[in-house]
Amino acid sequence: MKRRPSIPKYMQKSIVEDTVLMNVVQRYFKLAGVASVVWLVGYFDYSVSWLWLFLVVYVWKEKHYRARKYRKLVARDIARDEKEVILARVDDLPSWVNFPDVERAEWVNKILRQMWPYIGEMVEKILRESVEKSIVQSLPTSLQSFKFSRIDLGNTPPRIGGVKVYTQVKRDEIYMDLELNYSGDSNIEVTIKGMAAGIKNLRLHGTLRVVFRPLINRIPLIGGMLVFFLNNPDLDFDFTSLANALEFPGLSDILYASIQEQISNFMVLPNRFPIKMVEGLDLNKLRYPQPQGVVRIKVVEAKDLIQADIGLTGMGKSDPYCKIRVGAKQVKTKVVHNSLCPVWDETFELIVDSADGQLLYIDVFDEDPGLMHDDLGSISLDLSQLKESGFEDEWFPLEDVKSGMIHVQLTWLWLANQANELDRVIEDLIDEDIVHVAILLLYLDSAKNLPVAVVSPKKCSLAYCRGKKSMSEPSARVVMTVGQQVEESMVRYTTSEPRWEQNFRFMLHNPNYQNLDVEVVDAKTKKLIGHTVIKLKQLLVAEDMVMDQKFRMKTSNPDSFLQMRLCLRILTPNFNPDYIDGLEELIKETAALGTAVDSLTRIDALDLRSHHPCLPPPDPEGYGTPVDGLCINRTISATQQTDSPK
């Protein structure tokens, strides 16, 4: 991406005059359009209700547009000149002003400003050569004309508001939090079947965590990186081309929520974006570490909530409910109608991947007909403090509202790897309202020898049978069910040996009586390919409560199987040092080989997974030779040996 040429001074006045003239013309036609609509309603004798509806939509859109424009201008001013904006606006202070352990990083912003044109070229190359191909492969055949028609990150680079480096971590890793603020003039468009749509003026603000792990004793000194948002970032943007039609009350909110969800599924905990820095590092070890624990939240009640629904007499009530969120996971309480002091008395459990930095959000809303619900206040709680205390039972004042408090009970639960802990947990909590007592960590690796689909159903009475290569291979999706919880894998199109390499988590009421139901379905025909049922009580007697094996499937080819790793952990409030991830001790006793590589190359060889119960299994094809408990790639030279702690 080339730098945009500067505009000569003698042309700037003309540009400003043209811009003012265009604004006047746009304003004229907008008002003329409103007057024309009013005249047409009267001329065709339509009901006045249509006029009121039009005015409501128009006023809402104008208010929404002005608010977004104001936020955009403020964010862009911060990105360009932070000092001046700080003097003018106290509300948007960067984190280094409020928190003494967060340091200012102007030198990073200067480097970013200088490197931004080259970063833009790199991002464009990645999107076109890697992301575009991945998207096309995952789309149905009818939509595989997808491509990026325009990628322009603009001239305004992101800004780092503050940097915090953690010291209480393992000796072979570095944790760094970055307050990321991006408000640029970007413009990205895509086309599908000749139709163009896109976004511009992207604004993003959030805390980005970068984990450098493992540290090694050779250049580049870092084996790999993990990049992810601790909590959902604040996101806003403007639509372009065909997407402008979606800028409509309600519809635009749905689209924004959908895009926010996709970002959460990609880069908000528990999801992580790994980057390999040395040859032989297994990224799955970085991407899928064992969670730190589980937070049990009991939302008891609230009091003195504001009146969201005002009646003709001036008195009013609310229909409150709560949304509870940790990372990308969100749950919701029931709605209590016509009450300012609601009692919910509901219990939830949410998985916590990193207590340091992750927050627990509880938002209280008033349910209204339609898509827009009134905000009744919110709270955000630091999970690291709960991890230290173990239990909290308090009334918390709701923020950003005149009045209101919420009563919450919080319990920190560790993940135990001892089966006898299950009996103690059930016995201690038998009289309480407990939702779950254990967690199942499932790693779905791959499938082999899936049957191909029959092209001509008249030639075979079965939906699937093992046939020639000319027959249609399945597009496999795996559906996993435990009780009422259902998870689905990505679709791997047109292959009888798909690789998913995905992690899933299930909360368990009692593993003694629950089963894991796994179905492999063809996404194109919706036909069942294979099926297996696993009794979870088998994990209680397995070594370290882990099963890492091939699972044969029923109603399928006899040679078909799924490669999965199942890891069971008991939820307990009692701390034991043995419950902490055992990989740290393993690293102290082992070494790995590594050479610096391009971060975009594929993963090979080095595999510590077989030593740790909750990490993905080694490659079933066996592309390596066991050396001192490690799987070393044959292509790595023995002269390039380094210490590679996890």
XYZ file of C-alpha atoms in Angstrom:
646
model
C 0.000 0.000 0.000
C 1.572 3.281 -1.145
C 1.482 6.533 0.818
C -1.139 8.957 -0.389
C 0.386 12.121 -1.915
C -0.100 15.309 0.108
C -2.592 17.883 -1.220
C -1.100 21.231 -2.315
C -2.206 24.224 -0.226
C -3.698 26.104 -3.166
C -6.088 23.177 -3.736
C -7.221 22.827 -0.111
C -9.489 25.931 -0.190
C -11.242 24.679 -3.314
C -11.773 21.264 -1.742
C -13.310 22.815 1.388
C -15.669 24.959 -0.697
C -16.735 21.949 -2.760
C -17.356 19.933 0.420
C -19.546 22.685 1.915
C -21.506 22.961 -1.335
C -22.060 19.191 -1.430
C -23.330 19.224 2.169
C -25.828 21.978 1.286
C -27.031 20.054 -1.780
C -27.401 16.823 0.215
C -29.326 18.645 2.941
C -31.642 20.234 0.360
C -32.508 16.954 -1.337
C -32.987 15.231 2.019
C -35.537 17.839 3.160
C -37.170 17.837 -0.268
C -37.516 14.071 -0.019
C -39.223 14.342 3.374
C -41.647 16.967 2.033
C -42.380 14.786 -1.000
C -43.212 11.802 1.187
C -45.636 13.919 3.265
C -47.302 15.214 0.078
C -47.614 11.697 -1.395
C -49.223 10.377 1.797
C -51.916 13.057 1.543
C -52.310 12.793 -2.243
C -52.945 9.034 -2.226
C -55.088 9.280 0.925
C -52.915 6.906 2.965
C -53.361 6.511 6.702
C -51.504 9.038 8.836
C -49.940 6.069 10.656
C -47.577 5.584 7.710
C -46.398 9.161 8.123
C -45.763 8.646 11.818
C -43.846 5.440 11.093
C -41.703 7.201 8.506
C -40.959 10.082 10.882
C -39.995 7.717 13.703
C -37.592 5.833 11.423
C -36.163 9.074 10.029
C -35.616 10.656 13.467
C -34.056 7.463 14.825
C -31.665 7.206 11.903
C -30.650 10.876 12.157
C -30.010 10.579 15.891
C -28.132 7.316 15.433
C -26.041 8.796 12.609
C -25.096 11.913 14.588
C -24.123 9.895 17.659
C -21.943 7.571 15.602
C -20.375 10.485 13.741
C -19.523 12.171 17.036
C -17.921 8.993 18.428
C -15.989 8.541 15.194
C -14.588 12.087 15.272
C -13.588 11.822 18.930
C -11.892 8.455 18.376
C -10.038 9.765 15.330
C -8.867 12.839 17.260
C -7.508 10.564 19.992
C -5.643 8.529 17.402
C -4.069 11.671 15.913
C -3.306 13.797 18.989
C -3.895 12.109 22.314
C -2.588 14.958 24.475
C -4.964 17.611 23.139
C -7.980 15.333 23.466
C -7.039 14.456 27.044
C -7.101 18.130 27.939
C -10.528 18.509 26.323
C -12.207 15.259 27.367
C -11.777 13.546 30.708
C -14.086 10.628 29.847
C -11.762 9.149 27.229
C -8.553 9.060 29.261
C -6.192 6.262 28.207
C -5.465 3.485 30.691
C -1.969 4.747 31.599
C -3.563 7.841 33.211
C -5.889 5.853 35.500
C -3.787 2.792 36.355
C -0.258 3.119 37.817
C 0.828 -0.329 36.568
C 0.000 0.590 32.955
C 2.810 2.371 31.138
C 2.632 4.823 28.294
C 4.086 3.568 25.004
C 4.538 6.525 22.675
C 7.591 4.905 21.144
C 5.392 2.012 19.979
C 2.956 4.438 18.352
C 5.816 6.170 16.533
C 7.018 2.825 15.194
C 3.486 1.865 14.138
C 3.053 5.185 12.348
C 6.247 4.583 10.369
C 5.475 0.937 9.597
C 1.772 1.344 8.829
C 2.038 1.457 4.998
C 4.038 -1.780 5.030
C 1.692 -3.395 7.535
C -1.158 -2.514 5.179
C 0.580 -4.311 2.318
C 1.221 -7.348 4.522
C -2.405 -7.506 5.704
C -3.643 -7.203 2.126
C -1.380 -10.076 1.083
C -2.592 -12.270 3.955
C -6.256 -11.520 3.235
C -5.939 -12.250 -0.472
C -3.631 -15.274 -0.336
C -4.730 -16.995 2.867
C -8.011 -15.701 4.279
C -9.785 -15.448 0.919
C -8.865 -19.026 0.008
C -10.003 -20.320 3.396
C -13.334 -18.510 3.103
C -13.906 -19.813 -0.427
C -13.177 -23.387 0.648
C -15.628 -23.140 3.550
C -18.464 -21.668 1.452
C -21.013 -23.668 -0.545
C -20.344 -24.019 -4.252
C -22.935 -21.376 -5.131
C -21.018 -18.714 -3.141
C -17.450 -19.590 -4.066
C -17.118 -16.491 -6.255
C -16.286 -14.617 -3.025
C -13.258 -12.333 -3.245
C -11.856 -9.153 -1.722
C -12.347 -6.441 -4.328
C -10.763 -3.669 -2.252
C -8.481 -3.686 0.791
C -7.334 -0.299 2.049
C -6.357 0.168 5.694
C -6.015 3.912 5.194
C -3.363 6.293 6.500
C -4.316 6.355 10.197
C -2.550 3.609 12.193
C -3.890 2.056 15.411
C -2.802 3.610 18.677
C -1.575 1.883 21.826
C -3.035 3.746 24.808
C -1.068 1.825 27.428
C 1.030 -1.288 28.024
C 1.014 -3.592 31.032
C 3.560 -6.407 31.419
C 2.860 -9.105 34.020
C 5.649 -10.377 36.270
C 3.850 -13.129 38.201
C 3.973 -15.663 35.356
C 5.986 -18.747 34.430
C 9.670 -18.158 33.803
C 9.431 -19.217 30.144
C 6.678 -16.810 29.044
C 5.797 -13.121 28.840
C 2.288 -11.686 29.238
C 1.584 -8.223 27.846
C -1.708 -6.309 27.683
C -2.151 -3.565 25.087
C -4.938 -0.993 25.132
C -5.717 -0.938 21.412
C -7.530 2.030 19.896
C -8.087 2.004 16.142
C -10.150 4.647 14.391
C -8.909 4.781 10.835
C -10.040 5.588 7.340
C -10.050 1.964 6.229
C -12.193 0.684 3.365
C -12.678 -3.030 2.709
C -15.069 -4.396 0.085
C -15.973 -7.915 -1.011
C -17.896 -9.202 -4.008
C -20.040 -12.312 -4.362
C -21.658 -13.067 -7.714
C -21.017 -9.529 -8.919
C -22.615 -7.880 -5.866
C -20.356 -5.625 -3.796
C -20.618 -4.825 -0.100
C -18.183 -3.549 2.446
C -17.320 -1.517 5.508
C -15.293 1.638 6.041
C -14.158 3.883 8.879
C -13.644 0.953 11.228
C -13.437 1.861 14.927
C -12.200 -0.659 17.471
C -11.236 -0.330 21.129
C -10.302 -3.112 23.510
C -7.604 -4.783 25.589
C -5.426 -7.029 23.456
C -3.293 -9.611 25.240
C -0.083 -10.852 23.637
C 1.545 -13.958 25.123
C 5.127 -14.799 24.131
C 5.627 -18.507 24.763
C 7.874 -20.450 24.975
C 11.086 -18.465 25.412
C 14.113 -20.169 23.848
C 17.884 -19.601 23.916
C 18.372 -18.944 20.196
C 17.257 -16.251 17.801
C 14.443 -15.120 17.719
C 14.315 -15.987 21.485
C 10.530 -16.495 21.244
C 9.026 -19.790 20.114
C 5.502 -18.557 19.481
C 2.912 -15.895 20.176
C -0.733 -15.868 21.174
C -2.889 -12.838 20.392
C -6.439 -12.425 21.697
C -8.898 -10.001 23.269
C -9.646 -10.598 26.933
C -13.189 -9.262 26.550
C -15.378 -8.257 23.621
C -13.904 -5.100 22.038
C -16.033 -2.053 21.273
C -16.665 -2.127 17.532
C -18.248 0.308 15.089
C -18.079 0.934 11.343
C -19.941 2.386 8.374
C -21.463 0.353 5.549
C -20.615 0.810 1.875
C -22.180 -0.246 -1.439
C -24.956 -2.843 -1.145
C -24.514 -3.052 2.632
C -25.972 0.474 2.939
C -29.409 -1.089 2.535
C -28.885 -2.777 5.911
C -28.604 0.573 7.731
C -32.134 0.308 9.079
C -33.450 0.238 12.660
C -33.256 -3.269 14.079
C -31.658 -4.802 10.990
C -28.385 -2.944 11.499
C -28.319 -4.009 15.167
C -28.651 -7.642 14.138
C -25.789 -7.259 11.664
C -23.546 -5.528 14.203
C -24.251 -8.285 16.726
C -23.475 -10.931 14.103
C -20.119 -9.349 13.230
C -19.306 -8.965 16.928
C -20.056 -12.660 17.403
C -17.730 -13.628 14.547
C -14.910 -11.583 16.072
C -15.596 -13.245 19.427
C -15.414 -16.678 17.821
C -12.043 -15.793 16.348
C -10.093 -13.660 18.832
C -11.950 -13.322 22.156
C -11.241 -15.805 24.936
C -11.453 -18.770 24.885
C -10.457 -18.306 21.232
C -6.882 -17.311 20.430
C -4.862 -16.454 17.324
C -1.477 -18.281 17.395
C 1.681 -17.243 15.532
C 4.610 -19.625 15.117
C 8.104 -18.161 15.398
C 10.245 -21.327 15.244
C 10.051 -24.462 13.167
C 8.596 -27.464 14.947
C 6.317 -25.679 17.423
C 2.854 -27.183 17.769
C 0.393 -24.297 17.729
C -2.361 -26.421 19.242
C -0.469 -26.313 22.544
C -0.698 -22.552 22.433
C -4.236 -22.295 21.124
C -5.914 -24.733 23.513
C -4.438 -24.600 27.032
C -6.472 -25.889 29.953
C -8.746 -23.209 31.495
C -7.711 -21.710 34.821
C -11.065 -22.393 36.413
C -14.809 -21.828 36.422
C -16.762 -19.009 38.055
C -20.126 -19.938 39.555
C -22.496 -16.957 39.494
C -25.713 -16.864 41.480
C -27.793 -13.831 40.486
C -30.004 -13.449 43.546
C -31.975 -10.208 43.232
C -31.902 -6.483 42.519
C -33.486 -3.437 44.138
C -34.265 0.225 43.400
C -34.091 -0.229 39.630
C -35.047 2.748 37.489
C -38.501 2.914 35.895
C -38.060 2.149 32.214
C -41.771 1.965 31.315
C -43.573 5.152 32.421
C -47.379 5.119 32.428
C -49.852 7.982 31.963
C -49.970 8.588 35.723
C -46.208 9.063 35.908
C -45.756 5.752 37.705
C -43.986 2.915 36.003
C -42.337 -0.456 36.263
C -39.676 -2.440 34.446
C -39.407 -5.981 33.112
C -35.790 -6.654 34.121
C -33.482 -9.478 33.132
C -29.693 -9.931 33.246
C -27.045 -10.835 30.687
C -23.909 -12.368 32.209
C -20.744 -12.488 30.133
C -17.159 -13.723 30.478
C -15.099 -13.445 27.319
C -17.121 -14.641 24.340
C -19.562 -16.705 26.434
C -22.893 -15.154 27.448
C -25.897 -16.407 29.422
C -29.223 -14.812 30.326
C -31.618 -14.906 33.281
C -35.389 -15.101 33.098
C -37.502 -11.938 32.774
C -39.318 -10.702 35.900
C -42.309 -8.641 34.769
C -43.508 -5.398 36.378
C -40.940 -5.160 39.145
C -38.301 -2.704 40.341
C -37.028 -5.210 42.921
C -36.853 -8.468 40.945
C -35.783 -11.811 42.395
C -34.113 -14.169 39.912
C -32.294 -16.660 42.161
C -30.575 -18.335 39.195
C -27.146 -19.986 39.041
C -24.748 -20.158 36.097
C -21.193 -21.369 35.502
C -18.824 -19.750 33.028
C -15.353 -20.955 32.077
C -12.437 -18.613 32.830
C -9.309 -18.981 30.707
C -7.306 -16.132 32.233
C -8.409 -14.609 35.529
C -5.773 -11.872 35.250
C -7.381 -9.349 32.929
C -10.699 -11.069 32.245
C -13.792 -9.385 33.639
C -17.222 -10.647 34.588
C -19.927 -8.411 33.087
C -23.511 -8.338 34.343
C -25.845 -6.082 32.335
C -29.427 -5.443 33.471
C -32.015 -4.682 30.777
C -35.712 -3.906 30.594
C -37.474 -6.178 28.120
C -39.529 -4.280 25.550
C -41.400 -5.402 22.430
C -39.054 -5.362 19.471
C -35.277 -5.466 19.326
C -34.293 -2.442 21.452
C -34.238 -3.090 25.212
C -33.667 -0.319 27.774
C -30.435 -0.343 29.770
C -30.990 -0.515 33.541
C -27.304 -0.500 34.525
C -24.344 -2.841 34.638
C -21.387 -4.001 36.724
C -17.947 -5.359 35.812
C -15.967 -7.459 38.295
C -12.279 -8.402 38.327
C -11.986 -12.194 38.296
C -8.411 -12.184 39.618
C -9.698 -10.919 42.982
C -12.328 -13.662 43.066
C -9.644 -16.244 42.294
C -7.725 -15.083 45.372
C -10.703 -14.853 47.750
C -12.599 -17.910 46.478
C -16.066 -16.578 47.375
C -17.939 -13.255 47.368
C -21.497 -12.433 48.450
C -22.230 -8.738 47.979
C -24.601 -6.034 46.803
C -23.051 -4.135 43.889
C -24.260 -0.675 42.759
C -25.252 -0.538 39.099
C -23.177 1.810 36.954
C -24.347 4.495 34.501
C -27.814 4.796 36.085
C -29.320 6.991 38.811
C -30.199 4.117 41.133
C -30.149 0.365 41.414
C -28.190 -2.419 43.109
C -27.778 -6.107 42.351
C -27.096 -8.976 44.753
C -24.651 -11.566 43.419
C -22.903 -14.597 44.933
C -19.652 -15.640 43.236
C -17.599 -18.813 43.753
C -14.258 -19.702 42.158
C -13.948 -23.376 41.147
C -10.675 -25.136 40.402
C -10.325 -27.977 37.885
C -9.399 -31.163 39.745
C -7.805 -34.144 38.005
C -8.673 -36.635 40.755
C -11.771 -38.801 40.364
C -12.390 -39.121 44.123
C -12.964 -35.360 44.269
C -16.273 -35.890 42.430
C -17.813 -37.788 45.351
C -16.729 -35.084 47.809
C -18.170 -32.313 45.635
C -21.516 -34.078 45.223
C -21.693 -34.905 48.948
C -20.860 -31.350 50.075
C -23.334 -29.719 47.711
C -26.186 -32.226 47.716
C -28.570 -29.799 49.446
C -27.722 -26.785 47.281
C -28.890 -25.616 43.880
C -25.888 -26.821 41.868
C -25.900 -26.661 38.108
C -22.706 -28.541 37.189
C -19.996 -30.519 38.979
C -17.535 -31.286 36.157
C -16.280 -30.109 32.778
C -15.492 -32.127 29.661
C -12.702 -30.801 27.415
C -13.034 -32.358 23.964
C -10.446 -32.084 21.199
C -11.836 -33.157 17.822
C -8.866 -33.981 15.638
C -9.917 -35.828 12.486
C -11.845 -38.650 10.843
C -10.637 -41.408 8.556
C -12.255 -43.535 5.859
C -15.619 -41.813 5.814
C -17.985 -43.416 3.275
C -18.579 -41.539 0.040
C -22.040 -40.434 -1.051
C -23.901 -42.388 -3.701
C -24.311 -40.321 -6.858
C -27.256 -42.362 -8.126
C -29.544 -43.492 -5.279
C -31.169 -46.057 -7.606
C -27.967 -48.103 -7.632
C -27.746 -48.466 -3.884
C -30.362 -48.721 -1.152
C -28.094 -47.061 1.423
C -27.593 -43.347 1.773
C -23.843 -43.921 1.844
C -21.559 -46.731 0.778
C -17.889 -47.243 0.182
C -17.319 -46.704 -3.519
C -15.042 -45.454 -6.227
C -13.230 -42.139 -6.201
C -15.590 -40.836 -8.833
C -18.384 -40.901 -6.296
C -19.121 -37.752 -4.319
C -17.100 -37.440 -1.114
C -18.946 -36.082 1.934
C -18.762 -32.583 3.388
C -18.551 -33.631 7.003
C -19.769 -31.760 10.061
C -19.602 -33.256 13.567
C -22.484 -32.668 15.992
C -21.637 -33.367 19.651
C -24.335 -33.540 22.327
C -24.204 -33.874 26.115
C -27.641 -33.534 27.684
C -29.122 -30.269 26.380
C -25.757 -28.895 25.231
C -25.070 -29.155 21.502
C -21.859 -28.145 19.719
C -21.085 -28.295 15.995
C -17.760 -28.391 14.216
C -16.845 -26.552 11.053
C -17.698 -28.163 7.718
C -14.848 -29.816 5.824
C -15.994 -29.891 2.233
C -15.567 -32.816 -0.165
C -13.188 -35.112 1.691
C -13.456 -38.555 3.252
C -10.583 -37.797 5.662
C -11.430 -34.402 7.201
C -9.268 -32.653 9.804
C -11.046 -30.267 12.179
C -8.521 -29.647 14.984
C -11.141 -27.906 17.127
C -11.758 -27.758 20.857
C -15.126 -27.918 22.605
C -16.238 -27.713 26.230
C -19.229 -29.223 27.992
C -20.456 -28.611 31.532
C -21.603 -31.826 33.240
C -24.249 -32.422 35.905
C -22.918 -35.862 36.813
C -20.489 -37.792 34.580
C -21.566 -41.049 36.217
C -24.854 -40.935 34.304
C -24.209 -38.765 31.249
C -23.153 -39.734 27.732
C -21.428 -37.964 24.868
C -23.365 -38.438 21.635
C -21.329 -37.808 18.455
C -22.820 -37.692 14.957
C -21.055 -37.079 11.655
C -23.428 -35.476 9.146
C -23.023 -34.570 5.487
C -23.633 -30.820 5.296
C -24.812 -31.047 1.671
C -27.344 -33.862 1.925
C -28.089 -33.666 5.696
C -27.656 -37.444 5.817
C -26.128 -39.230 8.798
C -22.673 -40.628 7.999
C -21.637 -42.096 11.339
C -22.616 -42.178 14.983
C -21.089 -43.165 18.314
C -22.048 -42.876 21.996
C -19.401 -42.591 24.729
C -20.255 -43.163 28.387
C -18.497 -40.432 30.344
C -18.112 -42.608 33.439
C -15.319 -44.359 31.530
C -13.214 -41.239 32.039
C -13.449 -41.585 35.828
C -11.428 -44.812 35.702
C -9.106 -43.769 32.867
C -5.555 -42.648 33.587
C -5.634 -38.974 34.623
C -9.299 -39.018 33.476
C -8.238 -38.802 29.827
C -9.170 -40.873 26.764
C -7.043 -40.233 23.676
C -7.968 -42.759 21.010
C -9.822 -43.689 17.848
C -13.581 -44.070 18.266
C -15.351 -46.422 15.882
C -18.652 -45.245 14.440
C -21.889 -47.135 13.887
C -24.071 -47.022 10.738
C -20.955 -46.433 8.701
C -18.085 -48.167 6.983
C -16.383 -50.585 9.454
C -13.045 -48.855 8.853
C -14.374 -45.378 9.671
C -13.328 -43.762 12.941
C -13.012 -40.445 14.747
C -9.769 -39.363 16.407
C -10.675 -37.491 19.610
C -9.223 -36.609 22.976
C -11.548 -36.436 25.991
C -10.396 -34.844 29.241
C -12.578 -34.752 32.373
C -12.044 -32.288 35.216
C -13.999 -31.940 38.477
C -15.182 -28.495 39.627
C -14.110 -27.954 43.226
C -13.707 -24.881 45.480
C -10.802 -26.607 47.260
C -7.382 -25.606 45.940
C -4.648 -28.173 45.393
C -1.323 -27.415 43.638
C -1.724 -30.671 41.699
C -4.751 -29.189 39.919
C -2.638 -26.582 38.101
C -1.656 -27.342 34.521
C 1.111 -29.960 34.722
C 2.843 -28.824 31.554
C 5.135 -26.453 33.477
C 6.919 -29.349 35.192
C 7.177 -31.201 31.886
C 8.920 -28.248 30.255
C 11.610 -28.163 32.927
C 12.634 -31.711 32.022
C 12.484 -31.587 28.220
C 14.073 -29.733 25.320
C 13.017 -29.118 21.761
C 14.517 -28.288 18.421
C 13.610 -25.090 16.596
C 14.642 -22.718 13.834
C 13.221 -19.338 12.959
C 10.544 -19.578 10.284
C 7.953 -17.465 8.530
C 4.937 -17.182 10.829
C 2.619 -18.123 7.952
C 4.137 -21.581 7.369
C 2.336 -24.706 8.541
C 2.987 -26.557 11.774
C 5.317 -29.533 11.800
C 6.776 -32.074 14.122
C 7.487 -30.925 17.675
C 4.790 -32.471 19.801
C 4.474 -32.401 23.586
C 0.789 -33.276 23.424
C 1.198 -36.912 24.429
C 2.698 -35.777 27.754
C -0.154 -33.548 28.803
C -3.687 -34.817 29.372
C -5.649 -31.847 28.076
C -3.608 -30.982 24.993
C -4.326 -32.290 21.481
C -2.844 -35.665 20.492
C 0.168 -36.170 18.206
C -0.304 -36.505 14.473
C -1.806 -39.971 13.836
C 0.259 -40.256 10.657
C 3.439 -40.308 12.770
C 5.578 -37.801 10.885
C 8.385 -37.898 13.392
C 10.811 -39.914 15.458
C 10.487 -40.168 19.255
C 13.533 -38.619 20.911
C 13.547 -38.114 24.694
C 9.766 -38.102 24.766
C 9.439 -35.586 21.937
C 8.276 -35.983 18.352
C 11.082 -34.368 16.331
C 10.656 -33.562 12.675
C 13.107 -35.432 10.512
C 13.804 -32.298 8.482
C 15.132 -30.278 11.423
C 18.898 -30.368 11.716
C 20.344 -31.678 14.969
C 22.742 -28.747 14.998
C 19.859 -26.340 15.584
C 19.079 -27.551 19.104
C 17.610 -25.069 21.571
C 15.949 -25.111 24.951
C 12.267 -24.588 24.248
C 10.338 -24.370 27.508
C 6.575 -24.228 27.310
